[in-house]
Short mmCIF file of C-alpha atoms in Angstrom, two decimals:
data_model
loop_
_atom_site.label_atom_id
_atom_site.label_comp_id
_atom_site.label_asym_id
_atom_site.label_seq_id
_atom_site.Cartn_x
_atom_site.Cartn_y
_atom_site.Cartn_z
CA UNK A 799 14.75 26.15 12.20
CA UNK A 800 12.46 26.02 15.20
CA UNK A 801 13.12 27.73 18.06
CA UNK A 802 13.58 25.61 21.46
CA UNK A 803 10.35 26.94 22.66
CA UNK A 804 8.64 25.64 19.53
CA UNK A 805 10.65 22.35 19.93
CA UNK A 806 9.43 21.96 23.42
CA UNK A 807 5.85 21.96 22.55
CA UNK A 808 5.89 19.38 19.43
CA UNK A 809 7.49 17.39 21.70
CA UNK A 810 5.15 17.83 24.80
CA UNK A 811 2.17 17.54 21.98
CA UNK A 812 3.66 14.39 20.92
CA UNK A 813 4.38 12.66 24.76
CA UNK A 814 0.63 13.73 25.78
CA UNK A 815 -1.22 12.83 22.27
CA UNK A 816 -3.12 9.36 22.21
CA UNK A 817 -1.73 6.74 19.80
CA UNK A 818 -4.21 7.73 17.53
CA UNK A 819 -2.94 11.07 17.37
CA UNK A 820 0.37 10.62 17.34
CA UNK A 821 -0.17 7.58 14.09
CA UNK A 822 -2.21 10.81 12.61
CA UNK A 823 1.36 13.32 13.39
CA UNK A 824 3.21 10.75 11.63
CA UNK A 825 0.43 10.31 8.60
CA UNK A 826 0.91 14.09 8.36
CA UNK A 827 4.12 14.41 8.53
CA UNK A 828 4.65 11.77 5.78
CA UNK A 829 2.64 13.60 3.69
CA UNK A 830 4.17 16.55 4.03
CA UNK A 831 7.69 14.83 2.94
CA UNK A 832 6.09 13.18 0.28
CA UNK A 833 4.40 16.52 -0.97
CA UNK A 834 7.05 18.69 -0.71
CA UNK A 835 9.12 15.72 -2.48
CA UNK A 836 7.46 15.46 -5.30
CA UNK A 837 8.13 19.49 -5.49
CA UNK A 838 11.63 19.41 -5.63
CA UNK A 839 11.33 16.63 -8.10
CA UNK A 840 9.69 18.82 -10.13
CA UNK A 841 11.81 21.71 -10.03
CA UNK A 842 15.26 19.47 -9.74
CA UNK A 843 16.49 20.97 -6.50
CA UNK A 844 18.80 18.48 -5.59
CA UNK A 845 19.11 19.59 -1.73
CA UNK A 846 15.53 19.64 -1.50
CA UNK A 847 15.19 15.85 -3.13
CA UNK A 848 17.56 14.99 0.12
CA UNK A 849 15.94 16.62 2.95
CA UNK A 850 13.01 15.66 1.86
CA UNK A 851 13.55 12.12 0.89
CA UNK A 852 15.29 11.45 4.39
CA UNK A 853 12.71 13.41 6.32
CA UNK A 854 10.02 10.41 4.63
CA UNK A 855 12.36 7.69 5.26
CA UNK A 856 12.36 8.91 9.09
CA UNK A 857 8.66 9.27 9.43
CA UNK A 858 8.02 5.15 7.28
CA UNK A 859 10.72 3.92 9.33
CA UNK A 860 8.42 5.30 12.56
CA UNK A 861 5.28 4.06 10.99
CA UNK A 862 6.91 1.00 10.58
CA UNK A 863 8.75 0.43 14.02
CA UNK A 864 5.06 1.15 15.33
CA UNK A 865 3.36 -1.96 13.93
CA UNK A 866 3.00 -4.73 16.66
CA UNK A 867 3.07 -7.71 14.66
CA UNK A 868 1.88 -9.69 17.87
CA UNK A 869 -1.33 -7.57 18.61
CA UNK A 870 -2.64 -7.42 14.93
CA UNK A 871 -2.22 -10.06 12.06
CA UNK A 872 -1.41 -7.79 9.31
CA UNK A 873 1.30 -5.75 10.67
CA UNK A 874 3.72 -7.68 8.90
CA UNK A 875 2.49 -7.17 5.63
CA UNK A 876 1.91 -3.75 6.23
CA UNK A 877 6.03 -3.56 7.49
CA UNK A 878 6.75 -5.64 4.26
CA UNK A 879 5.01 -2.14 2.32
CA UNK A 880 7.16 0.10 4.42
CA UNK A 881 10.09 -1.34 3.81
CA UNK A 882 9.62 -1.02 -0.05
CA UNK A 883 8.52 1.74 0.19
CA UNK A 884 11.71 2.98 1.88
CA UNK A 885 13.27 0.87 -0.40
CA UNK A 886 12.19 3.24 -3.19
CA UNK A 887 12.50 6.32 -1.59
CA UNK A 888 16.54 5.41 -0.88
CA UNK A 889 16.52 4.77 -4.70
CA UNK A 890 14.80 8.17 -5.83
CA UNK A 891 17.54 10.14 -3.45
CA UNK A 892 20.58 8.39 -4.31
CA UNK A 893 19.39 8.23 -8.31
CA UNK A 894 17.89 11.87 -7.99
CA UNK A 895 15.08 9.91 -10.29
CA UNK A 896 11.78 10.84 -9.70
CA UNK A 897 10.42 7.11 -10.62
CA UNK A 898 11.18 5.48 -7.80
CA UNK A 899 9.47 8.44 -5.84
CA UNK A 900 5.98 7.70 -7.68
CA UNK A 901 5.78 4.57 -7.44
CA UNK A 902 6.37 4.43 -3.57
CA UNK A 903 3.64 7.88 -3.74
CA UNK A 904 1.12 5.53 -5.25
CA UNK A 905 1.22 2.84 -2.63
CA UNK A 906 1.81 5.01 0.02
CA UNK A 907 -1.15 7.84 -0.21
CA UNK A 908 -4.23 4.86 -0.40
CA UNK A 909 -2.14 3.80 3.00
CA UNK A 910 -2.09 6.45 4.51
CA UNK A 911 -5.93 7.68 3.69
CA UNK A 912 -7.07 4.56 5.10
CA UNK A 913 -4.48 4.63 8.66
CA UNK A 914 -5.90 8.15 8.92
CA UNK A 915 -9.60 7.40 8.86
CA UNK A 916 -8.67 4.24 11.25
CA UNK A 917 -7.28 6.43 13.21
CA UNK A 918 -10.35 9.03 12.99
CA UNK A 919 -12.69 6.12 13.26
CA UNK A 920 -10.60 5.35 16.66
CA UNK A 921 -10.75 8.87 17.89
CA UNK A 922 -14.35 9.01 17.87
CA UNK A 923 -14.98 5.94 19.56
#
């Protein structure tokens, strides 16, 4: 568990960082969940499956509540995605079925490569 100090600076990081920055925090932090989900799938930790299944769901269900659907025409197909997505990764917890996992993995890693190097592309502008 992170200490308060520690706590204190994601958070600063996160109030100061550019919307770019804080879309890639999310991207990584998705990634991260999704990663260290597909471990625990693989090993059948059961605790593990949950964290890190919930800890995804938190980070799409950011991604998603991001998305300004009156700024940029695609946002809501993009929140349609998201939704499935979390949709899927719900399904994979409750099931403990690694399935339902994958096939949210497959949609979600082209995603997030291309929101990262939008965001990149952004950054360097």
């Amino acid at each position: 568990m992170p200490s308060l100090a520690q706590r204190a600076y994601v958070e600063n990081a996160v109030e100061t960082a550019t919307p770019a920055q804080r879309l890639l925090i999310l991207l990584d932090r998705l990634e991260a969940n999704l990663v260290a989900l597909g471990d625990a799938f693989r090993v059948r930790d059961l605790e593990a499956i949950h964290v890190n299944a919930k800890a995804a769901q938190a980070a799409l269900a950011l991604l998603r509540g991001a998305l300004r659907e009156d700024v940029w025409e695609h946002a809501a197909t993009i929140a349609t995605l998201y939704t499935w997505a979390l949709e899927r990764l719900v399904r994979a917890n409750v099931d403990k079925d690694p399935a339902p996992y994958e096939e949210a993995r497959s949609v979600l890693e082209p995603l997030i490569a291309a929101w990262r190097h939008a965001a990149m592309e952004v950054s360097h502008e």
